[in-house]
Short mmCIF file of C-alpha atoms and ligand atoms in Angstrom, two decimals:
data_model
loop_
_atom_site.label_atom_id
_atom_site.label_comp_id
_atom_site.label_asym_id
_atom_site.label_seq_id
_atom_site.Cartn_x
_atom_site.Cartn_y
_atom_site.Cartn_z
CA UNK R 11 -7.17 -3.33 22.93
CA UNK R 12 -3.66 -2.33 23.65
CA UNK R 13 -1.57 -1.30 20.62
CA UNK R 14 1.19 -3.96 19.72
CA UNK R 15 4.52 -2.71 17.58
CA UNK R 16 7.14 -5.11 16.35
CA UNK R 17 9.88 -2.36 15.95
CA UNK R 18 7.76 0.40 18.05
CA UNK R 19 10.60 3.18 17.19
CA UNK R 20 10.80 2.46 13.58
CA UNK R 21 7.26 1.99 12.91
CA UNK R 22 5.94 4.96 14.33
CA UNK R 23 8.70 7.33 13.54
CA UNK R 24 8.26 10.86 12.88
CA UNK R 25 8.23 11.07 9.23
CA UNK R 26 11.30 13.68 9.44
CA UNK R 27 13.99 11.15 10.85
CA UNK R 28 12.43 8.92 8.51
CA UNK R 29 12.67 10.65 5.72
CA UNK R 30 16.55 11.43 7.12
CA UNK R 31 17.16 7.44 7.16
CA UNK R 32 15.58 6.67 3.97
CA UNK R 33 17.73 9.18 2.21
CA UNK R 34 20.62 7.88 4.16
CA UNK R 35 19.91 4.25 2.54
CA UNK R 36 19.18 5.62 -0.82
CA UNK R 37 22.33 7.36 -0.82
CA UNK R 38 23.87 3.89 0.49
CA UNK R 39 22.12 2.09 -2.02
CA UNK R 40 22.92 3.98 -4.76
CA UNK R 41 26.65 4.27 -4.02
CA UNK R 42 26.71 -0.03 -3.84
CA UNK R 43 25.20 -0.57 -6.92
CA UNK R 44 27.37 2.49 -8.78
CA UNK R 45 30.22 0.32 -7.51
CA UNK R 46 29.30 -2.95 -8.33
CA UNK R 47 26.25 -3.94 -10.49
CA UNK R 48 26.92 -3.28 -14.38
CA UNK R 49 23.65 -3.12 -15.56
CA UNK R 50 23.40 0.07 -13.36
CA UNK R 51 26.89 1.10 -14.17
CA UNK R 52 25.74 1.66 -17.63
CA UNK R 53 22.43 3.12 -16.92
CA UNK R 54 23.71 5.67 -14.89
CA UNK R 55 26.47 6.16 -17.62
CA UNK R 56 24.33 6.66 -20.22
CA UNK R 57 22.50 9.32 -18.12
CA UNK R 58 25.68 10.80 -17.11
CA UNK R 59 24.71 10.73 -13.25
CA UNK R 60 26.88 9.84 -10.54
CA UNK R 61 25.94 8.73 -6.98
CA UNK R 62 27.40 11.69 -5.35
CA UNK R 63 25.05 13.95 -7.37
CA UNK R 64 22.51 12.74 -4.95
CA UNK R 65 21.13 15.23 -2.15
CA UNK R 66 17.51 15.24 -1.82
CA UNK R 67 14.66 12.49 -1.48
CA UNK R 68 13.61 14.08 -4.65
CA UNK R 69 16.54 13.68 -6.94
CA UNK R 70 15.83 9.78 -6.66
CA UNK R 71 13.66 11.10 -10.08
CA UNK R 72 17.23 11.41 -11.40
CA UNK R 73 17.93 7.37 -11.29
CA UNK R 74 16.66 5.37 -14.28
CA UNK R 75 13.38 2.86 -13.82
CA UNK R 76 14.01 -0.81 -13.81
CA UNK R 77 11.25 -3.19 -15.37
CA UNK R 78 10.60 -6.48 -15.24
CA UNK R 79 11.92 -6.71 -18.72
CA UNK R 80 15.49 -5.60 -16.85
CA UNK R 81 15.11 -8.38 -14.77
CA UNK R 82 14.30 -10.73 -17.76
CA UNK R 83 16.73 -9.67 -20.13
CA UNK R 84 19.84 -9.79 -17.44
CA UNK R 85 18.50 -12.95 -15.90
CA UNK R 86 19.77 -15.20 -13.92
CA UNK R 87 22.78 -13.31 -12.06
CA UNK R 88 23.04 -9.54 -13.93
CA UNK R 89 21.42 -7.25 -10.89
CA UNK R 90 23.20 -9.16 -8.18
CA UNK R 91 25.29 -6.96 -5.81
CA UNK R 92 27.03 -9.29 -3.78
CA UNK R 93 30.07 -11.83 -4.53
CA UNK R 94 28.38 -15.19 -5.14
CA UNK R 95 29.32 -16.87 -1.80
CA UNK R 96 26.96 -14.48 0.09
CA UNK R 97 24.12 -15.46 -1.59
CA UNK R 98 21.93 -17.24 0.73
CA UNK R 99 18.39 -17.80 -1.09
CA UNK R 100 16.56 -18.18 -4.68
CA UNK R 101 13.28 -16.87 -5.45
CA UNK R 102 11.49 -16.87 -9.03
CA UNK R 103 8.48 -14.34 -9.24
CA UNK R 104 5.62 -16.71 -9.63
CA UNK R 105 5.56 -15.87 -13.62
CA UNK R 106 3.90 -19.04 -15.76
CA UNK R 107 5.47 -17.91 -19.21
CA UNK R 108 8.44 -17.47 -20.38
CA UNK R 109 11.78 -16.99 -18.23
CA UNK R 110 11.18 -16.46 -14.52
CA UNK R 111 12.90 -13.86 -12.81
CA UNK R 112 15.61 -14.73 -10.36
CA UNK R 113 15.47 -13.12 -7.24
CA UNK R 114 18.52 -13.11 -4.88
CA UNK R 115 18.57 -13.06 -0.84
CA UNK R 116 21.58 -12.71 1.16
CA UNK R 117 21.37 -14.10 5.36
CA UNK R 118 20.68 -10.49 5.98
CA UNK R 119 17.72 -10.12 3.50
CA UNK R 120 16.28 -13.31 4.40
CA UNK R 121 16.16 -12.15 8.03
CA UNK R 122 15.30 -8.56 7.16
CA UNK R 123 12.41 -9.74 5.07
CA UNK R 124 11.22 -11.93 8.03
CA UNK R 125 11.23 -9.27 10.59
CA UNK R 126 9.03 -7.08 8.26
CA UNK R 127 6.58 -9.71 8.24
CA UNK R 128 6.66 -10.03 11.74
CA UNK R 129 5.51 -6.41 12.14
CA UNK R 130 2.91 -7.06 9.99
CA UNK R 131 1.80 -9.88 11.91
CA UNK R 132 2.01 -8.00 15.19
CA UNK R 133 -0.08 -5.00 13.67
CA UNK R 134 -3.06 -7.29 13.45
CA UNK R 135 -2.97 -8.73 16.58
CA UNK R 136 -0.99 -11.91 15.74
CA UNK R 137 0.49 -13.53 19.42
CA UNK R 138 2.51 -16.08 20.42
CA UNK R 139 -0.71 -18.54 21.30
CA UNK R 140 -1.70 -18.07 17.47
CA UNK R 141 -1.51 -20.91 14.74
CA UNK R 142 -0.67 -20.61 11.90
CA UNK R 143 -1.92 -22.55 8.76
CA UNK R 144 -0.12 -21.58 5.97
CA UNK R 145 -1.66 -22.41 2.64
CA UNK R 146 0.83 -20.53 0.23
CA UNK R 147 2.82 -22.77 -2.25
CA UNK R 148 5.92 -23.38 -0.65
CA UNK R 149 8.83 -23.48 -2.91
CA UNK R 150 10.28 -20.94 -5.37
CA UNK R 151 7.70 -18.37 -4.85
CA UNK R 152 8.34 -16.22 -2.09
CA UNK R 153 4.40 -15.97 -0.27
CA UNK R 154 4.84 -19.12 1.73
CA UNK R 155 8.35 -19.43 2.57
CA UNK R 156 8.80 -15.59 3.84
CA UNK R 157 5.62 -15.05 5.97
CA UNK R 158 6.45 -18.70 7.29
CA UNK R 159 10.24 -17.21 8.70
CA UNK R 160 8.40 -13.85 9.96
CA UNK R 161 5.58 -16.18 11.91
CA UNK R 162 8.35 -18.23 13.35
CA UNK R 163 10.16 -15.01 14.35
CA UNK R 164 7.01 -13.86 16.18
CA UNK R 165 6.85 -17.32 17.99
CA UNK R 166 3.68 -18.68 16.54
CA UNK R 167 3.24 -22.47 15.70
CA UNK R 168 2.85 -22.65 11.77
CA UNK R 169 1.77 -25.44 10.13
CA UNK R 170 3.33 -25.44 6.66
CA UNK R 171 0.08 -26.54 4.93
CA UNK R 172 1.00 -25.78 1.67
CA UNK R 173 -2.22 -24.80 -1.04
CA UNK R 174 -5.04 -27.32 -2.14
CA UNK R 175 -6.58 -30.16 -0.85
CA UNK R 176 -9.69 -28.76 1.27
CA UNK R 177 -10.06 -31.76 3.13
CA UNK R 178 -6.85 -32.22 4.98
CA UNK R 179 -6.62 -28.45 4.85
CA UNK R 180 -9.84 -28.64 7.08
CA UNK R 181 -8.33 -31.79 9.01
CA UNK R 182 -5.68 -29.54 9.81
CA UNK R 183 -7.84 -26.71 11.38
CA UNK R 184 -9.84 -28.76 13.00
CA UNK R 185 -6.82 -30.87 15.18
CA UNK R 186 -4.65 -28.52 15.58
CA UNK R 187 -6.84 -25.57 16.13
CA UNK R 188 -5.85 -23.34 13.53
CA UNK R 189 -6.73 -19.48 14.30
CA UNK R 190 -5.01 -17.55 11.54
CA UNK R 191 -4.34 -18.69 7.95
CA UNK R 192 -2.48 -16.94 4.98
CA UNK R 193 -3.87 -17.69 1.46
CA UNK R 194 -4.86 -16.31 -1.71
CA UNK R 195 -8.16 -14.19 -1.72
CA UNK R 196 -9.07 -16.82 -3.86
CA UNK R 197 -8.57 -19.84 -2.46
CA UNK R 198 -10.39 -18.08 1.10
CA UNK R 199 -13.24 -17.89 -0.91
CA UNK R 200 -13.09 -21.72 -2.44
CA UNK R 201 -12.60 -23.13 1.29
CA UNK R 202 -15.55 -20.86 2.77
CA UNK R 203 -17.60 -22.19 -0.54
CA UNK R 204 -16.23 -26.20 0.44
CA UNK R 205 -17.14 -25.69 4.16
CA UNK R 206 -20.30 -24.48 3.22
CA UNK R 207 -21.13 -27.98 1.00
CA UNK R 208 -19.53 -29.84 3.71
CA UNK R 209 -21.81 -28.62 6.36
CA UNK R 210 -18.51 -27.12 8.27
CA UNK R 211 -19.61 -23.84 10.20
CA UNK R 212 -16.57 -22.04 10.92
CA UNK R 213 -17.93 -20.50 13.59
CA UNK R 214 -18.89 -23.44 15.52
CA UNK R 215 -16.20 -25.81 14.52
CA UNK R 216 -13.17 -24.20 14.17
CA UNK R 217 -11.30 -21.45 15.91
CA UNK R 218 -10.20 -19.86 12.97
CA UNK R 219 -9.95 -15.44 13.78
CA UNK R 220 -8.11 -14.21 10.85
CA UNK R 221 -6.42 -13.91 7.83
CA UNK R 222 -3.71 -12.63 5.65
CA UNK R 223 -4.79 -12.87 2.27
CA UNK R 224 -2.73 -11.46 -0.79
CA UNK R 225 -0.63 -12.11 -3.88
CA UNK R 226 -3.69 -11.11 -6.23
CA UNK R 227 -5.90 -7.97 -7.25
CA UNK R 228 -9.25 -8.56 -5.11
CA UNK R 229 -12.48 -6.05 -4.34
CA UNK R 230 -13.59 -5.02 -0.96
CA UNK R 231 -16.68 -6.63 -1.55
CA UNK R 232 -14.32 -9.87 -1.97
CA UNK R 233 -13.21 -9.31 1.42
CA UNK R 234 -16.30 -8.80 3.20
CA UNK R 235 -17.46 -12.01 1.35
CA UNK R 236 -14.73 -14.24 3.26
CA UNK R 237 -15.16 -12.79 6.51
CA UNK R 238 -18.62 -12.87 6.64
CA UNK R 239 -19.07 -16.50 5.26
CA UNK R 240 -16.17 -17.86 7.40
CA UNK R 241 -16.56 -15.28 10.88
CA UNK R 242 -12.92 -13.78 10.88
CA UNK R 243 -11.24 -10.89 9.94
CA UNK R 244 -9.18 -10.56 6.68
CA UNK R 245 -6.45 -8.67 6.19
CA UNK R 246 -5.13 -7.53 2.72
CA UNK R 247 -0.89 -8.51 2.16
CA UNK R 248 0.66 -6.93 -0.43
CA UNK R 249 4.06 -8.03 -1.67
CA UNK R 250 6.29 -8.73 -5.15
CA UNK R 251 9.28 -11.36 -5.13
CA UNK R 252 11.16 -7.73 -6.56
CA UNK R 253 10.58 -6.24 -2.83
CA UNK R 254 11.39 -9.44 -1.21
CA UNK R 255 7.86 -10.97 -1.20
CA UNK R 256 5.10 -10.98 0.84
CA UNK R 257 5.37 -8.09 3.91
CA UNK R 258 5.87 -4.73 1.78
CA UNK R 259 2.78 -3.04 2.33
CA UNK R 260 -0.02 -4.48 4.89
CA UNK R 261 -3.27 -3.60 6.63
CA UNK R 262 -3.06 -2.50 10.26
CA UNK R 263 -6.33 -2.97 12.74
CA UNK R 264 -8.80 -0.37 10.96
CA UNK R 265 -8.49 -2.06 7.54
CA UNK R 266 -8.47 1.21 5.77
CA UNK R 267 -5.27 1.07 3.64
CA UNK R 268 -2.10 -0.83 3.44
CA UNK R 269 1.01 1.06 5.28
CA UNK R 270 3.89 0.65 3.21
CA UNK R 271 7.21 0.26 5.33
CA UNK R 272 8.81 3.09 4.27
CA UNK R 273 12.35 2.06 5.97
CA UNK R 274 12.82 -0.66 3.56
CA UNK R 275 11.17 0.69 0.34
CA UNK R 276 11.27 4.15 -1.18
CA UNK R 277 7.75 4.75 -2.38
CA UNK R 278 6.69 6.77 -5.93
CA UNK R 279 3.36 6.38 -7.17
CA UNK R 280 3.54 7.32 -11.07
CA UNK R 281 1.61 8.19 -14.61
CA UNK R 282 2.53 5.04 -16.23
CA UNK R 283 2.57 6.95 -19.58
CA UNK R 284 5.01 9.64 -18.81
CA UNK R 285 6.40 8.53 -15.69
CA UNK R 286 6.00 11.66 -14.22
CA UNK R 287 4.96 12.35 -10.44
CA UNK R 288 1.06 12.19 -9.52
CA UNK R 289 -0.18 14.20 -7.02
CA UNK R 290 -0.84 12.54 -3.17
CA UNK R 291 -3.88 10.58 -3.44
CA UNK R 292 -4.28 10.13 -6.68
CA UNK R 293 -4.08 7.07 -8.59
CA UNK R 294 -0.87 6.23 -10.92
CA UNK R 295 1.86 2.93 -10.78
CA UNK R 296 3.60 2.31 -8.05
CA UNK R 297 7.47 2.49 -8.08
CA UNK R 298 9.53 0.97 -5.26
CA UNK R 299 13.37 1.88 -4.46
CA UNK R 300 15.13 -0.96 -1.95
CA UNK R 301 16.50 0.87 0.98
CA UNK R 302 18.40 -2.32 2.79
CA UNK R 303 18.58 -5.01 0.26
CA UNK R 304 21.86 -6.68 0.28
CA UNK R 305 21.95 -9.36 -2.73
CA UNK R 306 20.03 -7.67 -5.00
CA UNK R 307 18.64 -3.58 -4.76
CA UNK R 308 16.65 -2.44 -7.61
CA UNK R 309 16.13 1.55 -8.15
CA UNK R 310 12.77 2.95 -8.95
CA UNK R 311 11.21 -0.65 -9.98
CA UNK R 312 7.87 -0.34 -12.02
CA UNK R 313 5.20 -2.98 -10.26
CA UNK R 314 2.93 -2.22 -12.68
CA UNK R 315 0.33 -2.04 -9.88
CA UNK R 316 -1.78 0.05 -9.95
CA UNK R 317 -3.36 2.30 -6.64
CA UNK R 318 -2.75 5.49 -4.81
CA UNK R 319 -1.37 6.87 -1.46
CA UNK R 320 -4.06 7.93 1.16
CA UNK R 321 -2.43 10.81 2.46
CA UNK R 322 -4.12 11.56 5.58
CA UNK R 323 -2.37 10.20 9.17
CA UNK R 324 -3.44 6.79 10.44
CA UNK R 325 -5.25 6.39 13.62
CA UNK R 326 -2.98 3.25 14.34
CA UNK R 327 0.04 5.64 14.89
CA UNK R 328 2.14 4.24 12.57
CA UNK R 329 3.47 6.79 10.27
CA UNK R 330 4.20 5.06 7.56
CA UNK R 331 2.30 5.85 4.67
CA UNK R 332 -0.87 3.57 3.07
CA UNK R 333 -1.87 2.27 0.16
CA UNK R 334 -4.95 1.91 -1.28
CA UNK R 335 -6.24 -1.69 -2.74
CA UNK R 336 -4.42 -2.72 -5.71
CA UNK R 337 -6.91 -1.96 -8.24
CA UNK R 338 -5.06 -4.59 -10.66
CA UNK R 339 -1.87 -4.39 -12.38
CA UNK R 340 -1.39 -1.88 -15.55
CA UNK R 341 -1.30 -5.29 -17.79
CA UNK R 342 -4.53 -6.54 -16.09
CA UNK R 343 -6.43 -4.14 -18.07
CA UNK R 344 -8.25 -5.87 -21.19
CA UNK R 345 -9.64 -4.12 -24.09
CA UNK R 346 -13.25 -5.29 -24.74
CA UNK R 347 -14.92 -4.14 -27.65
CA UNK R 348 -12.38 -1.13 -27.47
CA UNK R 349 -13.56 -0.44 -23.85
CA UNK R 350 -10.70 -0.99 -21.08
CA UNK R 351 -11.95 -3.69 -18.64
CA UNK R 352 -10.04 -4.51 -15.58
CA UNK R 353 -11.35 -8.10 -14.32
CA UNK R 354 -11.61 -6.42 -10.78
CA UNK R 355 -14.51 -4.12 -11.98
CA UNK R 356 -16.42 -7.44 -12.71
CA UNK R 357 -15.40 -9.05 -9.64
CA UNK R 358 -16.50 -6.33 -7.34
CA UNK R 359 -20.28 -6.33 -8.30
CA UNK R 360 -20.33 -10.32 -8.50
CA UNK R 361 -19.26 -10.65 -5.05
CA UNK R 362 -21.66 -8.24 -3.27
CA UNK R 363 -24.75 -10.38 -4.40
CA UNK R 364 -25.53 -13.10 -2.22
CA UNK R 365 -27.07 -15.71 -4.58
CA UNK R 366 -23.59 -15.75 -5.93
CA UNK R 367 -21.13 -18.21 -4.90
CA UNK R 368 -17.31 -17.40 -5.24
CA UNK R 369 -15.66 -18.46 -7.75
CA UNK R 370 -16.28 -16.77 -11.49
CA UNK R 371 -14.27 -16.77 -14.69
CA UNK R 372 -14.42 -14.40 -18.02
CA UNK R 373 -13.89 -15.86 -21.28
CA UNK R 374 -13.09 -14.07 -23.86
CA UNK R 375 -13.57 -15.40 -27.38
CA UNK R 376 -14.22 -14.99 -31.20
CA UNK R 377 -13.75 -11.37 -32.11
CA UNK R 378 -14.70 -10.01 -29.07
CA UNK R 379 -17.46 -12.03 -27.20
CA UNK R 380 -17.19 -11.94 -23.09
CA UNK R 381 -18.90 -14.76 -21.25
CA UNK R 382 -19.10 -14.24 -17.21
CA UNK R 383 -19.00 -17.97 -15.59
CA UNK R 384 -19.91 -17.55 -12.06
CA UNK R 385 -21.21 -20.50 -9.76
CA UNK R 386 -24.11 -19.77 -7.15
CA UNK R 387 -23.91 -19.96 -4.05
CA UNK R 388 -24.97 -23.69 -2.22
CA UNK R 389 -27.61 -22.39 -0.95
CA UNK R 390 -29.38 -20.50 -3.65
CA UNK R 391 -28.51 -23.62 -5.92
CA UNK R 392 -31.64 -25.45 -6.05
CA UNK R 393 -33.74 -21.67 -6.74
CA UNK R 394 -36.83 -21.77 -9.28
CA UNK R 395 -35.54 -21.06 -12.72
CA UNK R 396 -37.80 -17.89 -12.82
CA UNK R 397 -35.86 -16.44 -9.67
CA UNK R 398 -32.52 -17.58 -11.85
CA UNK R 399 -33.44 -15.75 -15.06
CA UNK R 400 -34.43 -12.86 -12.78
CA UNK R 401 -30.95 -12.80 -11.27
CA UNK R 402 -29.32 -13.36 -15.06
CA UNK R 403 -30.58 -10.00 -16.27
CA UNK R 404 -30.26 -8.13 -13.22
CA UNK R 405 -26.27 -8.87 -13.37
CA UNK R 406 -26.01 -8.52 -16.71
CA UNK R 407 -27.54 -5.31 -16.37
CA UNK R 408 -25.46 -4.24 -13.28
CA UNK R 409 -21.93 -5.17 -15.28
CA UNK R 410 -23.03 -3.57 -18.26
CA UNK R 411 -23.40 -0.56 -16.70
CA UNK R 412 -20.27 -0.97 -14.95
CA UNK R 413 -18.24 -1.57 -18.14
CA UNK R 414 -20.10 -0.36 -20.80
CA UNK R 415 -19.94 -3.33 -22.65
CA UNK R 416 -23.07 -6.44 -22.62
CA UNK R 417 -21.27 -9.98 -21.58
CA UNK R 418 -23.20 -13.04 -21.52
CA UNK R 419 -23.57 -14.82 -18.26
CA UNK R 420 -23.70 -18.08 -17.10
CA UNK R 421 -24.49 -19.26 -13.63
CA UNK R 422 -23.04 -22.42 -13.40
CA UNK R 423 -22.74 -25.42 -9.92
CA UNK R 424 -21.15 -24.72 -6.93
CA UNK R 425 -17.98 -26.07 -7.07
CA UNK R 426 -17.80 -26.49 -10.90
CA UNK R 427 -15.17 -23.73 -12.08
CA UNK R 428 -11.64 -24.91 -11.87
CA UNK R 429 -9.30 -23.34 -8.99
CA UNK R 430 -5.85 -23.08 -9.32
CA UNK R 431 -2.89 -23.80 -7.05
CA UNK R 432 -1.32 -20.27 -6.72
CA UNK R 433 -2.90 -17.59 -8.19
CA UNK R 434 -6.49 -17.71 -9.51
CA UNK R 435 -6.57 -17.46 -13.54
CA UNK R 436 -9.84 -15.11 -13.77
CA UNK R 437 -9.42 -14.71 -16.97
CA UNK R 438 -9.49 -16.81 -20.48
CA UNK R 439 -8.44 -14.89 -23.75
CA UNK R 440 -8.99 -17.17 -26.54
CA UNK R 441 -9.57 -14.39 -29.17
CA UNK R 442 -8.34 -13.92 -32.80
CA UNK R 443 -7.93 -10.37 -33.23
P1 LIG X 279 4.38 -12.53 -10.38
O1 LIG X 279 4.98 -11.21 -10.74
O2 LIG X 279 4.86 -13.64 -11.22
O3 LIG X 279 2.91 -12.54 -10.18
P2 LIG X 279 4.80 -12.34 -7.49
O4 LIG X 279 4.44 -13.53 -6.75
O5 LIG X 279 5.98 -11.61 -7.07
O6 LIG X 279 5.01 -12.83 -8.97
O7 LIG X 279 3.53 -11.42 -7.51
C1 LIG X 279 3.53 -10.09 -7.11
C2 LIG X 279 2.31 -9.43 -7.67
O8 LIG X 279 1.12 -9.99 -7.12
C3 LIG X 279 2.23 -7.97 -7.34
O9 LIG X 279 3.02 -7.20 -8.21
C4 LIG X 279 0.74 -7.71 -7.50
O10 LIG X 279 0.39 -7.55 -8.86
C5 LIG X 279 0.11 -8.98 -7.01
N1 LIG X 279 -0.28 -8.82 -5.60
C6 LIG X 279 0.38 -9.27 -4.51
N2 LIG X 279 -0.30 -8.96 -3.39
C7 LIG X 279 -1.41 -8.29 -3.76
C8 LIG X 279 -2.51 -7.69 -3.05
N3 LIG X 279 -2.64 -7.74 -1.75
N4 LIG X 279 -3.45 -7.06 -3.80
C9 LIG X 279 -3.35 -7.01 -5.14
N5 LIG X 279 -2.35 -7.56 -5.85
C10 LIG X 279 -1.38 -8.20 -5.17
ZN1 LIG X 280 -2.67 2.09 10.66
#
């Protein structure tokens, strides 16, 4: 296969001219928001730093963090740096409590955030002949509404499908020959699980090839699940409304790692306790600097997602940097029985076992009780109880050795756990401690 590049020269740029141009747009970035954003006008104050103090890639440790209680707190207009007429677009972060945050785009970030999206596209083989069925929520969050503009930019047809309803989601694949689709890990896992009770074989009736799944935590084992049950390959999106949505950080052809485009963002991967530096390859939070956004550039913001860089070169060519999976977020993390949990731990081992189907949900109740819901598969649904109990306390076993903590388990109907629109709810906390 020959090697495809969106922006050839920018993507596989020597990492000393890049390096060059990202402190060029720090500086830049810097500079703007010294002029003109308050909130940073008094952070920087209060620090005593000025713009022109900064030299070096390095002295971006200098700037103050910005959290999501930043964003919050100075909602709806505080971190925007343009006047209001260039405002072009509103985001929210997909948040369910309290006060969304507002995210800003100017013409140039909506068209900036596309074209990253088309290289991500490209990367994995995306053409011109390729649909696209989109099953994102279109709206305020960013997933659908940003990989839809960097598909069109690319030329594919995309079929603004829009999440739920398996049937017409299936109606659509089927008429208009869909070949890639961009959903939750989730929701891949639901439609390979309704296909399967709906004697649909991917393989023979649709022309379905591959997928961008992202906007939550999943395991590898997750990922091997959808493209084995469904015949494609799936390729992990990471993105935050912060960074512009979906299109930050993406898998190229080998599948090992998620290159981060370090043009746009200015990558730190932290100790969330002290904030200090981790060494290369080691895990920590990952902090994100905007290089080009317009409307609204945020310095050093904490994702609270957790992962680690993998230093070594990709064979792709691209030479900007990867990711590891997102092991979770730092506030995934639940304290069980004073053990720290995070849900992905759980997932991982449910998803390698085949009697499994793939959808599962942990409850957490009483003091500090853990019940694992998970359905089984379709096929292993009508199994001898004997074989059931068998596979009770072998998973029981496995998890408790993985978390150090006994849950109960239940294996419940295919198709019985409720899914959610946008992001899966794994988890139920209904404790009184
Ligand atoms: P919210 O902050 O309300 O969830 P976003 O839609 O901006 O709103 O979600 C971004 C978050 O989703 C990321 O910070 C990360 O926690 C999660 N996420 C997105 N893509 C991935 C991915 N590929 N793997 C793991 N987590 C992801
Ligand atoms: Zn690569």
């Amino acid at each position: 296969m020959t090697l495809m590049y969106w922006q050839r020269d920018l993507e596989t740029m020597p990492r000393d001219p890049l390096r060059a141009l990202q402190l060029q747009r720090l500086q830049d970035t810097v500079a703007r928001v010294e002029a003109c954003v308050p909130f940073y006008q008094s952070q920087f104050a209060s620090t005593r730093f000025t713009a022109a103090e900064l030299r070096t890639l390095e002295d971006v440790r200098r700037l103050p963090f910005t959290t999501n209680a930043d964003l919050r707190n100075h909602y709806p207009y505080g971190l925007v740096a343009v006047p209001p007429n260039r405002l072009s677009r509103l985001h929210t972060s997909s948040g369910t409590t309290g006060k969304p945050k507002a995210i800003f785009f100017s013409q140039r970030d909506v068209d900036q955030a596309a074209e990253l999206v088309a290289r991500c596209l490209i990367m994995v083989g995306a053409t011109a002949d390729d649909v696209l069925q989109n099953m994102m929520t279109y709206g305020l969050f960013t997933g659908a509404l940003v990989v839809h503009y960097g598909a069109e930019k690319v030329g594919l047809l995309v079929i603004p499908a829009g999440p739920g309803n398996s049937e017409r989601q299936l109606l659509l694949m089927r008429d208009f020959g869909t070949t890639l689709f961009h959903c939750t890990p989730s929701y891949a896992l639901y439609l390979a699980d309704f296909m399967e009770r709906h004697g649909v074989d991917p393989r023979r009736d649709l022309k379905l090839r591959k997928a961008l799944i992202g906007a939550e935590a999943h395991s590898e084992a997750t990922r091997a699940k959808i493209e084995a049950s469904l015949g494609i390959q799936a390729y992990n999106s990471y993105g935050l409304s912060e960074m512009n949505g979906p299109g930050v950080a993406f898998e190229c052809e080998h599948q090992q790692g998620m290159h981060l485009w370090e043009d746009h963002y200015l990558l730190e991967i932290i100790n969330p306790d002290t904030g200090d530096p981790v060494p290369d390859g080691d895990p920590g939070e990952l902090v994100l600097t905007t290089l080009c956004r317009e409307a609204m550039p945020l310095l050093r913001y904490r994702t609270r997602d957790i992962t680690a860089i993998i230093p070594e070169p990709c064979p792709c060519g691209r030479t900007h940097r990867r990711l590891r999976r997102i092991t979770g977020r730092s506030d995934d993390m639940l304290i069980v029985r004073g053990v720290n949990i995070y849900p992905q731990q759980i997932e991982r081992i449910l998803m390698a076992v085949p009697e499994l189907g793939r959808n599962y949900l942990i409850e957490l109740d009483g003091l500090d009780e853990m019940t694992i819901k998970v359905e089984l598969s379709p096929a292993h649904f009508d199994g001898h109880v004997e074989h059931l109990v068998q596979l009770e306390s072998r998973l029981v076993d496995k998890i408790r050795a993985e978390i150090l903590t006994k849950p109960k388990l239940q294996l419940v109907a295919p198709g019985s756990l409720p899914i959610s629109e946008g992001k899966a709810k794994r988890v139920i906390d209904r404790r009184v401690l």
